[in-house]
C-alpha positions as a Markdown table, in Angstrom:
| # | Residue | x | y | z |
|---|---|---|---|---|
| 1 | His | -4.4 | -11.1 | 15.8 |
| 2 | Gln | -5.3 | -8.8 | 18.6 |
| 3 | Gly | -7.5 | -9.7 | 21.7 |
| 4 | Ala | -9.1 | -7.0 | 24.0 |
| 5 | Asn | -11.7 | -7.4 | 26.7 |
| 6 | Asp | -12.3 | -6.0 | 30.0 |
| 7 | Gly | -9.1 | -6.0 | 32.0 |
| 8 | Phe | -6.8 | -7.3 | 29.6 |
| 9 | Arg | -5.1 | -7.0 | 26.1 |
| 10 | Ala | -3.1 | -9.4 | 23.9 |
| 11 | Ile | -1.6 | -9.8 | 20.5 |
| 12 | Tyr | -0.8 | -13.0 | 18.6 |
| 13 | Cys | 1.7 | -12.8 | 15.7 |
| 14 | Tyr | 2.5 | -15.8 | 13.7 |
| 15 | Cys | 4.3 | -16.1 | 10.3 |
| 16 | Phe | 2.3 | -18.3 | 8.0 |
| 17 | Ala | 4.6 | -18.3 | 5.0 |
| 18 | Gly | 8.1 | -17.5 | 3.7 |
| 19 | Pro | 11.7 | -18.0 | 5.2 |
| 20 | Asp | 10.5 | -17.2 | 8.6 |
| 21 | Gln | 7.4 | -19.7 | 8.6 |
| 22 | Gly | 6.4 | -21.0 | 11.8 |
| 23 | Thr | 8.0 | -18.0 | 13.8 |
| 24 | Gly | 5.6 | -16.3 | 16.3 |
| 25 | Phe | 5.0 | -15.2 | 19.6 |
| 26 | Thr | 2.0 | -14.2 | 21.9 |
| 27 | Val | 2.0 | -11.4 | 24.5 |
| 28 | Phe | -0.7 | -11.2 | 27.2 |
| 29 | Ala | -1.2 | -8.2 | 29.7 |
| 30 | Asn | -3.5 | -7.3 | 32.4 |
| 31 | Gly | -4.9 | -3.7 | 31.9 |
| 32 | Asp | -6.6 | -1.4 | 29.4 |
| 33 | Asn | -5.1 | 1.1 | 27.3 |
| 34 | Lys | -1.8 | 1.2 | 29.2 |
| 35 | Ala | -1.4 | -2.6 | 28.5 |
| 36 | Met | -1.6 | -1.8 | 24.7 |
| 37 | Phe | 1.4 | 0.4 | 25.0 |
| 38 | Phe | 3.2 | -2.3 | 27.0 |
| 39 | Ile | 2.3 | -5.0 | 24.5 |
| 40 | Ala | 3.4 | -2.8 | 21.5 |
| 41 | Glu | 6.8 | -2.2 | 23.0 |
| 42 | Ala | 7.2 | -6.0 | 24.1 |
| 43 | Ser | 6.3 | -6.9 | 20.4 |
| 44 | Cys | 8.8 | -4.4 | 18.9 |
| 45 | Lys | 11.6 | -5.9 | 21.2 |
| 46 | Ile | 10.7 | -9.6 | 20.3 |
| 47 | Leu | 10.6 | -8.7 | 16.6 |
| 48 | Lys | 14.1 | -7.2 | 16.7 |
| 49 | Leu | 15.4 | -10.4 | 18.5 |
| 50 | Leu | 13.6 | -12.8 | 15.9 |
| 51 | Lys | 15.0 | -10.8 | 13.0 |
| 52 | Ile | 12.0 | -11.8 | 10.8 |
| 53 | Gln | 12.4 | -10.7 | 7.2 |
| 54 | Gly | 9.8 | -8.1 | 5.9 |
| 55 | Val | 10.1 | -6.0 | 9.1 |
| 56 | Asp | 11.8 | -2.6 | 9.1 |
| 57 | Thr | 12.5 | -2.4 | 12.8 |
| 58 | Thr | 13.6 | 1.3 | 12.3 |
| 59 | Lys | 9.9 | 2.2 | 11.7 |
| 60 | Phe | 8.8 | 1.1 | 15.1 |
| 61 | Arg | 7.2 | 3.9 | 17.0 |
| 62 | Ser | 6.8 | 4.5 | 20.8 |
| 63 | Gln | 4.2 | 6.9 | 20.9 |
| 64 | Val | 0.7 | 7.4 | 19.3 |
| 65 | Ser | -1.9 | 10.1 | 19.9 |
| 66 | Leu | -5.1 | 8.4 | 21.1 |
| 67 | Glu | -7.0 | 11.8 | 20.9 |
| 68 | Gly | -10.2 | 11.7 | 19.0 |
| 69 | Ile | -10.1 | 7.8 | 18.9 |
| 70 | Thr | -12.9 | 5.7 | 20.2 |
| 71 | Gln | -12.4 | 3.2 | 22.8 |
| 72 | Glu | -13.3 | 0.4 | 20.2 |
| 73 | Glu | -10.6 | 1.6 | 17.9 |
| 74 | Ile | -7.6 | 2.2 | 20.2 |
| 75 | Val | -6.2 | -1.3 | 20.2 |
| 76 | Asn | -6.4 | -1.8 | 16.5 |
| 77 | Ile | -4.9 | 1.7 | 15.6 |
| 78 | Gly | -2.4 | 1.6 | 18.5 |
| 79 | Tyr | -1.0 | -1.8 | 17.2 |
| 80 | Lys | -1.0 | -0.6 | 13.6 |
| 81 | Glu | 0.9 | 2.7 | 14.3 |
| 82 | Leu | 3.3 | 1.3 | 16.6 |
| 83 | Val | 4.0 | -2.1 | 15.5 |
| 84 | Phe | 2.4 | -3.2 | 12.2 |
| 85 | Ser | 3.4 | -0.1 | 10.1 |
| 86 | Ala | 6.9 | -1.4 | 10.2 |
| 87 | Phe | 5.8 | -4.5 | 8.2 |
| 88 | Ala | 6.3 | -4.7 | 4.4 |
| 89 | Pro | 2.8 | -4.7 | 2.7 |
| 90 | Thr | 1.4 | -7.8 | 1.2 |
| 91 | Leu | 1.6 | -7.1 | -2.5 |
| 92 | Pro | 0.3 | -8.8 | -5.5 |
| 93 | Pro | 2.5 | -11.0 | -7.8 |
| 94 | Val | 4.9 | -9.2 | -10.2 |
| 95 | Ile | 3.5 | -9.4 | -13.9 |
| 96 | Val | 5.9 | -12.0 | -15.6 |
| 97 | Asp | 3.9 | -12.7 | -18.8 |
| 98 | Lys | 3.9 | -9.3 | -20.2 |
| 99 | Gly | 1.8 | -7.9 | -23.1 |
| 100 | Pro | 3.4 | -6.8 | -26.3 |
| 101 | Lys | 6.1 | -4.0 | -26.1 |
| 102 | Asp | 4.4 | -0.5 | -26.2 |
| 103 | Pro | 5.6 | 1.3 | -29.5 |
| 104 | Leu | 5.3 | 4.6 | -27.6 |
| 105 | Ala | 7.4 | 3.5 | -24.7 |
| 106 | Gln | 10.6 | 5.5 | -25.9 |
| 107 | Tyr | 8.3 | 8.6 | -25.7 |
| 108 | Asn | 6.7 | 7.8 | -22.5 |
| 109 | Arg | 8.5 | 9.6 | -19.6 |
| 110 | Ala | 6.8 | 7.7 | -16.8 |
| 111 | Val | 8.3 | 4.4 | -17.8 |
| 112 | Gly | 10.6 | 3.3 | -15.0 |
| 113 | Ala | 9.4 | 5.9 | -12.5 |
| 114 | Glu | 10.2 | 5.5 | -9.0 |
| 115 | Ile | 7.4 | 5.2 | -6.6 |
| 116 | Leu | 7.6 | 7.3 | -3.6 |
| 117 | Lys | 4.1 | 6.8 | -2.0 |
| 118 | Val | 1.1 | 4.8 | -2.7 |
| 119 | Thr | -1.8 | 4.6 | -0.3 |
| 120 | Asn | -3.3 | 1.4 | -1.5 |
| 121 | Gln | -2.1 | -1.5 | -4.2 |
| 122 | Arg | -3.7 | -4.3 | -2.6 |
| 123 | Phe | -5.0 | -5.9 | -5.7 |
| 124 | Ala | -2.6 | -4.8 | -8.4 |
| 125 | Arg | 0.8 | -3.1 | -8.2 |
| 126 | Ala | 1.2 | 0.6 | -8.9 |
| 127 | Asp | 4.4 | 0.1 | -10.7 |
| 128 | Asn | 2.5 | -1.7 | -13.4 |
| 129 | Leu | 1.5 | 1.9 | -14.6 |
| 130 | Phe | 5.3 | 2.5 | -15.5 |
| 131 | Ser | 5.9 | -0.6 | -17.6 |
| 132 | Asp | 7.1 | -0.3 | -21.1 |
| 133 | His | 4.6 | -3.1 | -22.3 |
| 134 | Gln | 1.0 | -2.8 | -23.4 |
| 135 | Pro | -1.4 | -4.2 | -20.4 |
| 136 | Lys | -2.2 | -8.0 | -20.9 |
| 137 | Phe | -5.4 | -9.6 | -19.6 |
| 138 | Asp | -5.3 | -13.4 | -18.7 |
| 139 | Pro | -9.0 | -14.4 | -17.5 |
| 140 | Glu | -7.7 | -17.4 | -15.9 |
| 141 | Leu | -4.9 | -15.9 | -13.8 |
| 142 | Phe | -5.6 | -15.5 | -10.3 |
| 143 | Cys | -3.5 | -14.9 | -7.1 |
| 144 | Pro | -4.5 | -14.9 | -3.2 |
| 145 | Met | -5.6 | -11.4 | -3.7 |
| 146 | Gly | -8.1 | -12.4 | -6.4 |
| 147 | Lys | -7.9 | -11.6 | -10.0 |
| 148 | Val | -4.3 | -10.7 | -11.4 |
| 149 | Met | -4.6 | -7.3 | -13.2 |
| 150 | Asp | -1.8 | -5.6 | -15.5 |
| 151 | Ser | -2.7 | -2.2 | -13.9 |
| 152 | Trp | -2.9 | -0.4 | -10.5 |
| 153 | Glu | -5.8 | -1.6 | -8.6 |
| 154 | Ser | -6.6 | -0.5 | -4.9 |
| 155 | Ala | -9.4 | -1.6 | -2.5 |
| 156 | Arg | -12.8 | -1.2 | -3.8 |
| 157 | His | -14.3 | 0.0 | -0.7 |
| 158 | Asn | -12.0 | 3.1 | 0.3 |
| 159 | Glu | -12.5 | 4.9 | 3.6 |
| 160 | Gln | -10.2 | 7.7 | 2.4 |
| 161 | Glu | -11.4 | 10.5 | 0.2 |
| 162 | Cys | -9.2 | 9.1 | -2.6 |
| 163 | Asp | -6.1 | 6.9 | -3.4 |
| 164 | Val | -2.8 | 8.6 | -3.9 |
| 165 | Leu | 0.2 | 7.8 | -6.1 |
| 166 | Ile | 3.4 | 9.8 | -6.0 |
| 167 | Ala | 6.1 | 8.8 | -8.4 |
| 168 | Arg | 9.5 | 10.4 | -9.5 |
| 169 | Leu | 10.4 | 10.4 | -13.1 |
| 170 | Lys | 13.7 | 8.9 | -14.1 |
| 171 | Ala | 14.7 | 12.3 | -15.5 |
| 172 | Pro | 13.1 | 15.8 | -15.7 |
| 173 | Ala | 11.1 | 16.1 | -18.6 |
| 174 | Ala | 8.5 | 18.4 | -20.3 |
| 175 | Val | 5.2 | 16.8 | -20.4 |
| 176 | Asn | 3.1 | 17.7 | -23.6 |
| 177 | Tyr | 0.4 | 14.8 | -23.3 |
| 178 | Val | -1.1 | 12.6 | -20.7 |
| 179 | Ala | -2.8 | 9.3 | -21.5 |
| 180 | Ile | -5.1 | 7.7 | -19.1 |
| 181 | Ser | -6.4 | 4.0 | -19.7 |
| 182 | Thr | -8.8 | 2.2 | -17.7 |
| 183 | Lys | -8.3 | -0.9 | -20.1 |
| 184 | Tyr | -9.8 | -4.1 | -18.8 |
| 185 | His | -11.5 | -2.2 | -15.9 |
| 186 | Phe | -14.6 | -1.1 | -17.7 |
| 187 | Gly | -17.3 | -0.6 | -15.2 |
| 188 | Asn | -15.2 | -0.9 | -12.1 |
| 189 | Gln | -12.5 | 1.6 | -12.7 |
| 190 | Val | -12.0 | 4.6 | -10.4 |
| 191 | Glu | -14.7 | 7.2 | -11.1 |
| 192 | Phe | -12.4 | 10.1 | -11.2 |
| 193 | Val | -8.6 | 11.0 | -11.6 |
| 194 | Glu | -6.5 | 14.1 | -11.0 |
| 195 | Ile | -2.8 | 14.5 | -12.0 |
| 196 | Phe | -0.3 | 17.1 | -10.6 |
| 197 | Phe | 3.3 | 17.6 | -11.4 |
| 198 | Gln | 6.2 | 18.9 | -9.3 |
| 199 | Lys | 9.5 | 20.3 | -10.2 |
| 200 | Glu | 12.1 | 19.5 | -7.5 |
| 201 | Asp | 10.8 | 21.0 | -4.2 |
| 202 | Gln | 8.5 | 23.6 | -5.8 |
| 203 | Glu | 4.6 | 23.8 | -5.4 |
| 204 | Trp | 2.6 | 21.1 | -7.2 |
| 205 | Ile | 1.0 | 22.2 | -10.5 |
| 206 | Cys | -2.3 | 20.6 | -11.6 |
| 207 | Ala | -1.8 | 19.1 | -15.2 |
| 208 | Val | -5.1 | 17.3 | -15.5 |
| 209 | Pro | -8.0 | 18.7 | -13.3 |
| 210 | Lys | -10.3 | 16.3 | -11.8 |
| 211 | Lys | -12.0 | 14.4 | -14.8 |
| 212 | Lys | -14.3 | 11.6 | -14.9 |
| 213 | Thr | -12.8 | 8.4 | -16.4 |
């Protein structure tokens, strides 16, 4: 939690669950935007000393551009870029009770793909897309994020133009068919989808032009 008012800035960080439960700190400083940078730097040093799990201290940053950012957003964006971008994301639970084995799994080159980048997987993990099992729906299964879904589900109100998932196949492959399923998401699935492929460091090739789901 962050605090910001005329003449002061503050940050409150507390671990509510996990092996470091109960660990936390508060940093308070007089000043405006410069105080935000001081607090961010102090927070990074404290987190390194506390060695809290789930924080990759190598991702801490010392500078962030404030150009084009409104005064109301400076503190939030500053802490996010300088400190909290090093925190491991809170993810939905792994699907344990899987559906039946996919009979086409042996032909599916996407099975077991490695996720390189995903913009949002707040409500269901992106790696569900690369399972060798068919999706399963349990109407009574919920988690802190809401309904557990055996799919990739991002935030419904996306401020970005789109969500992006980049994955590396387990081995190079010639792709002949692409199957896209919105099973169990009828009515609340993404409106459009577009798929690209890339061989090593060559240019991206559009395999599936933007289509309505």
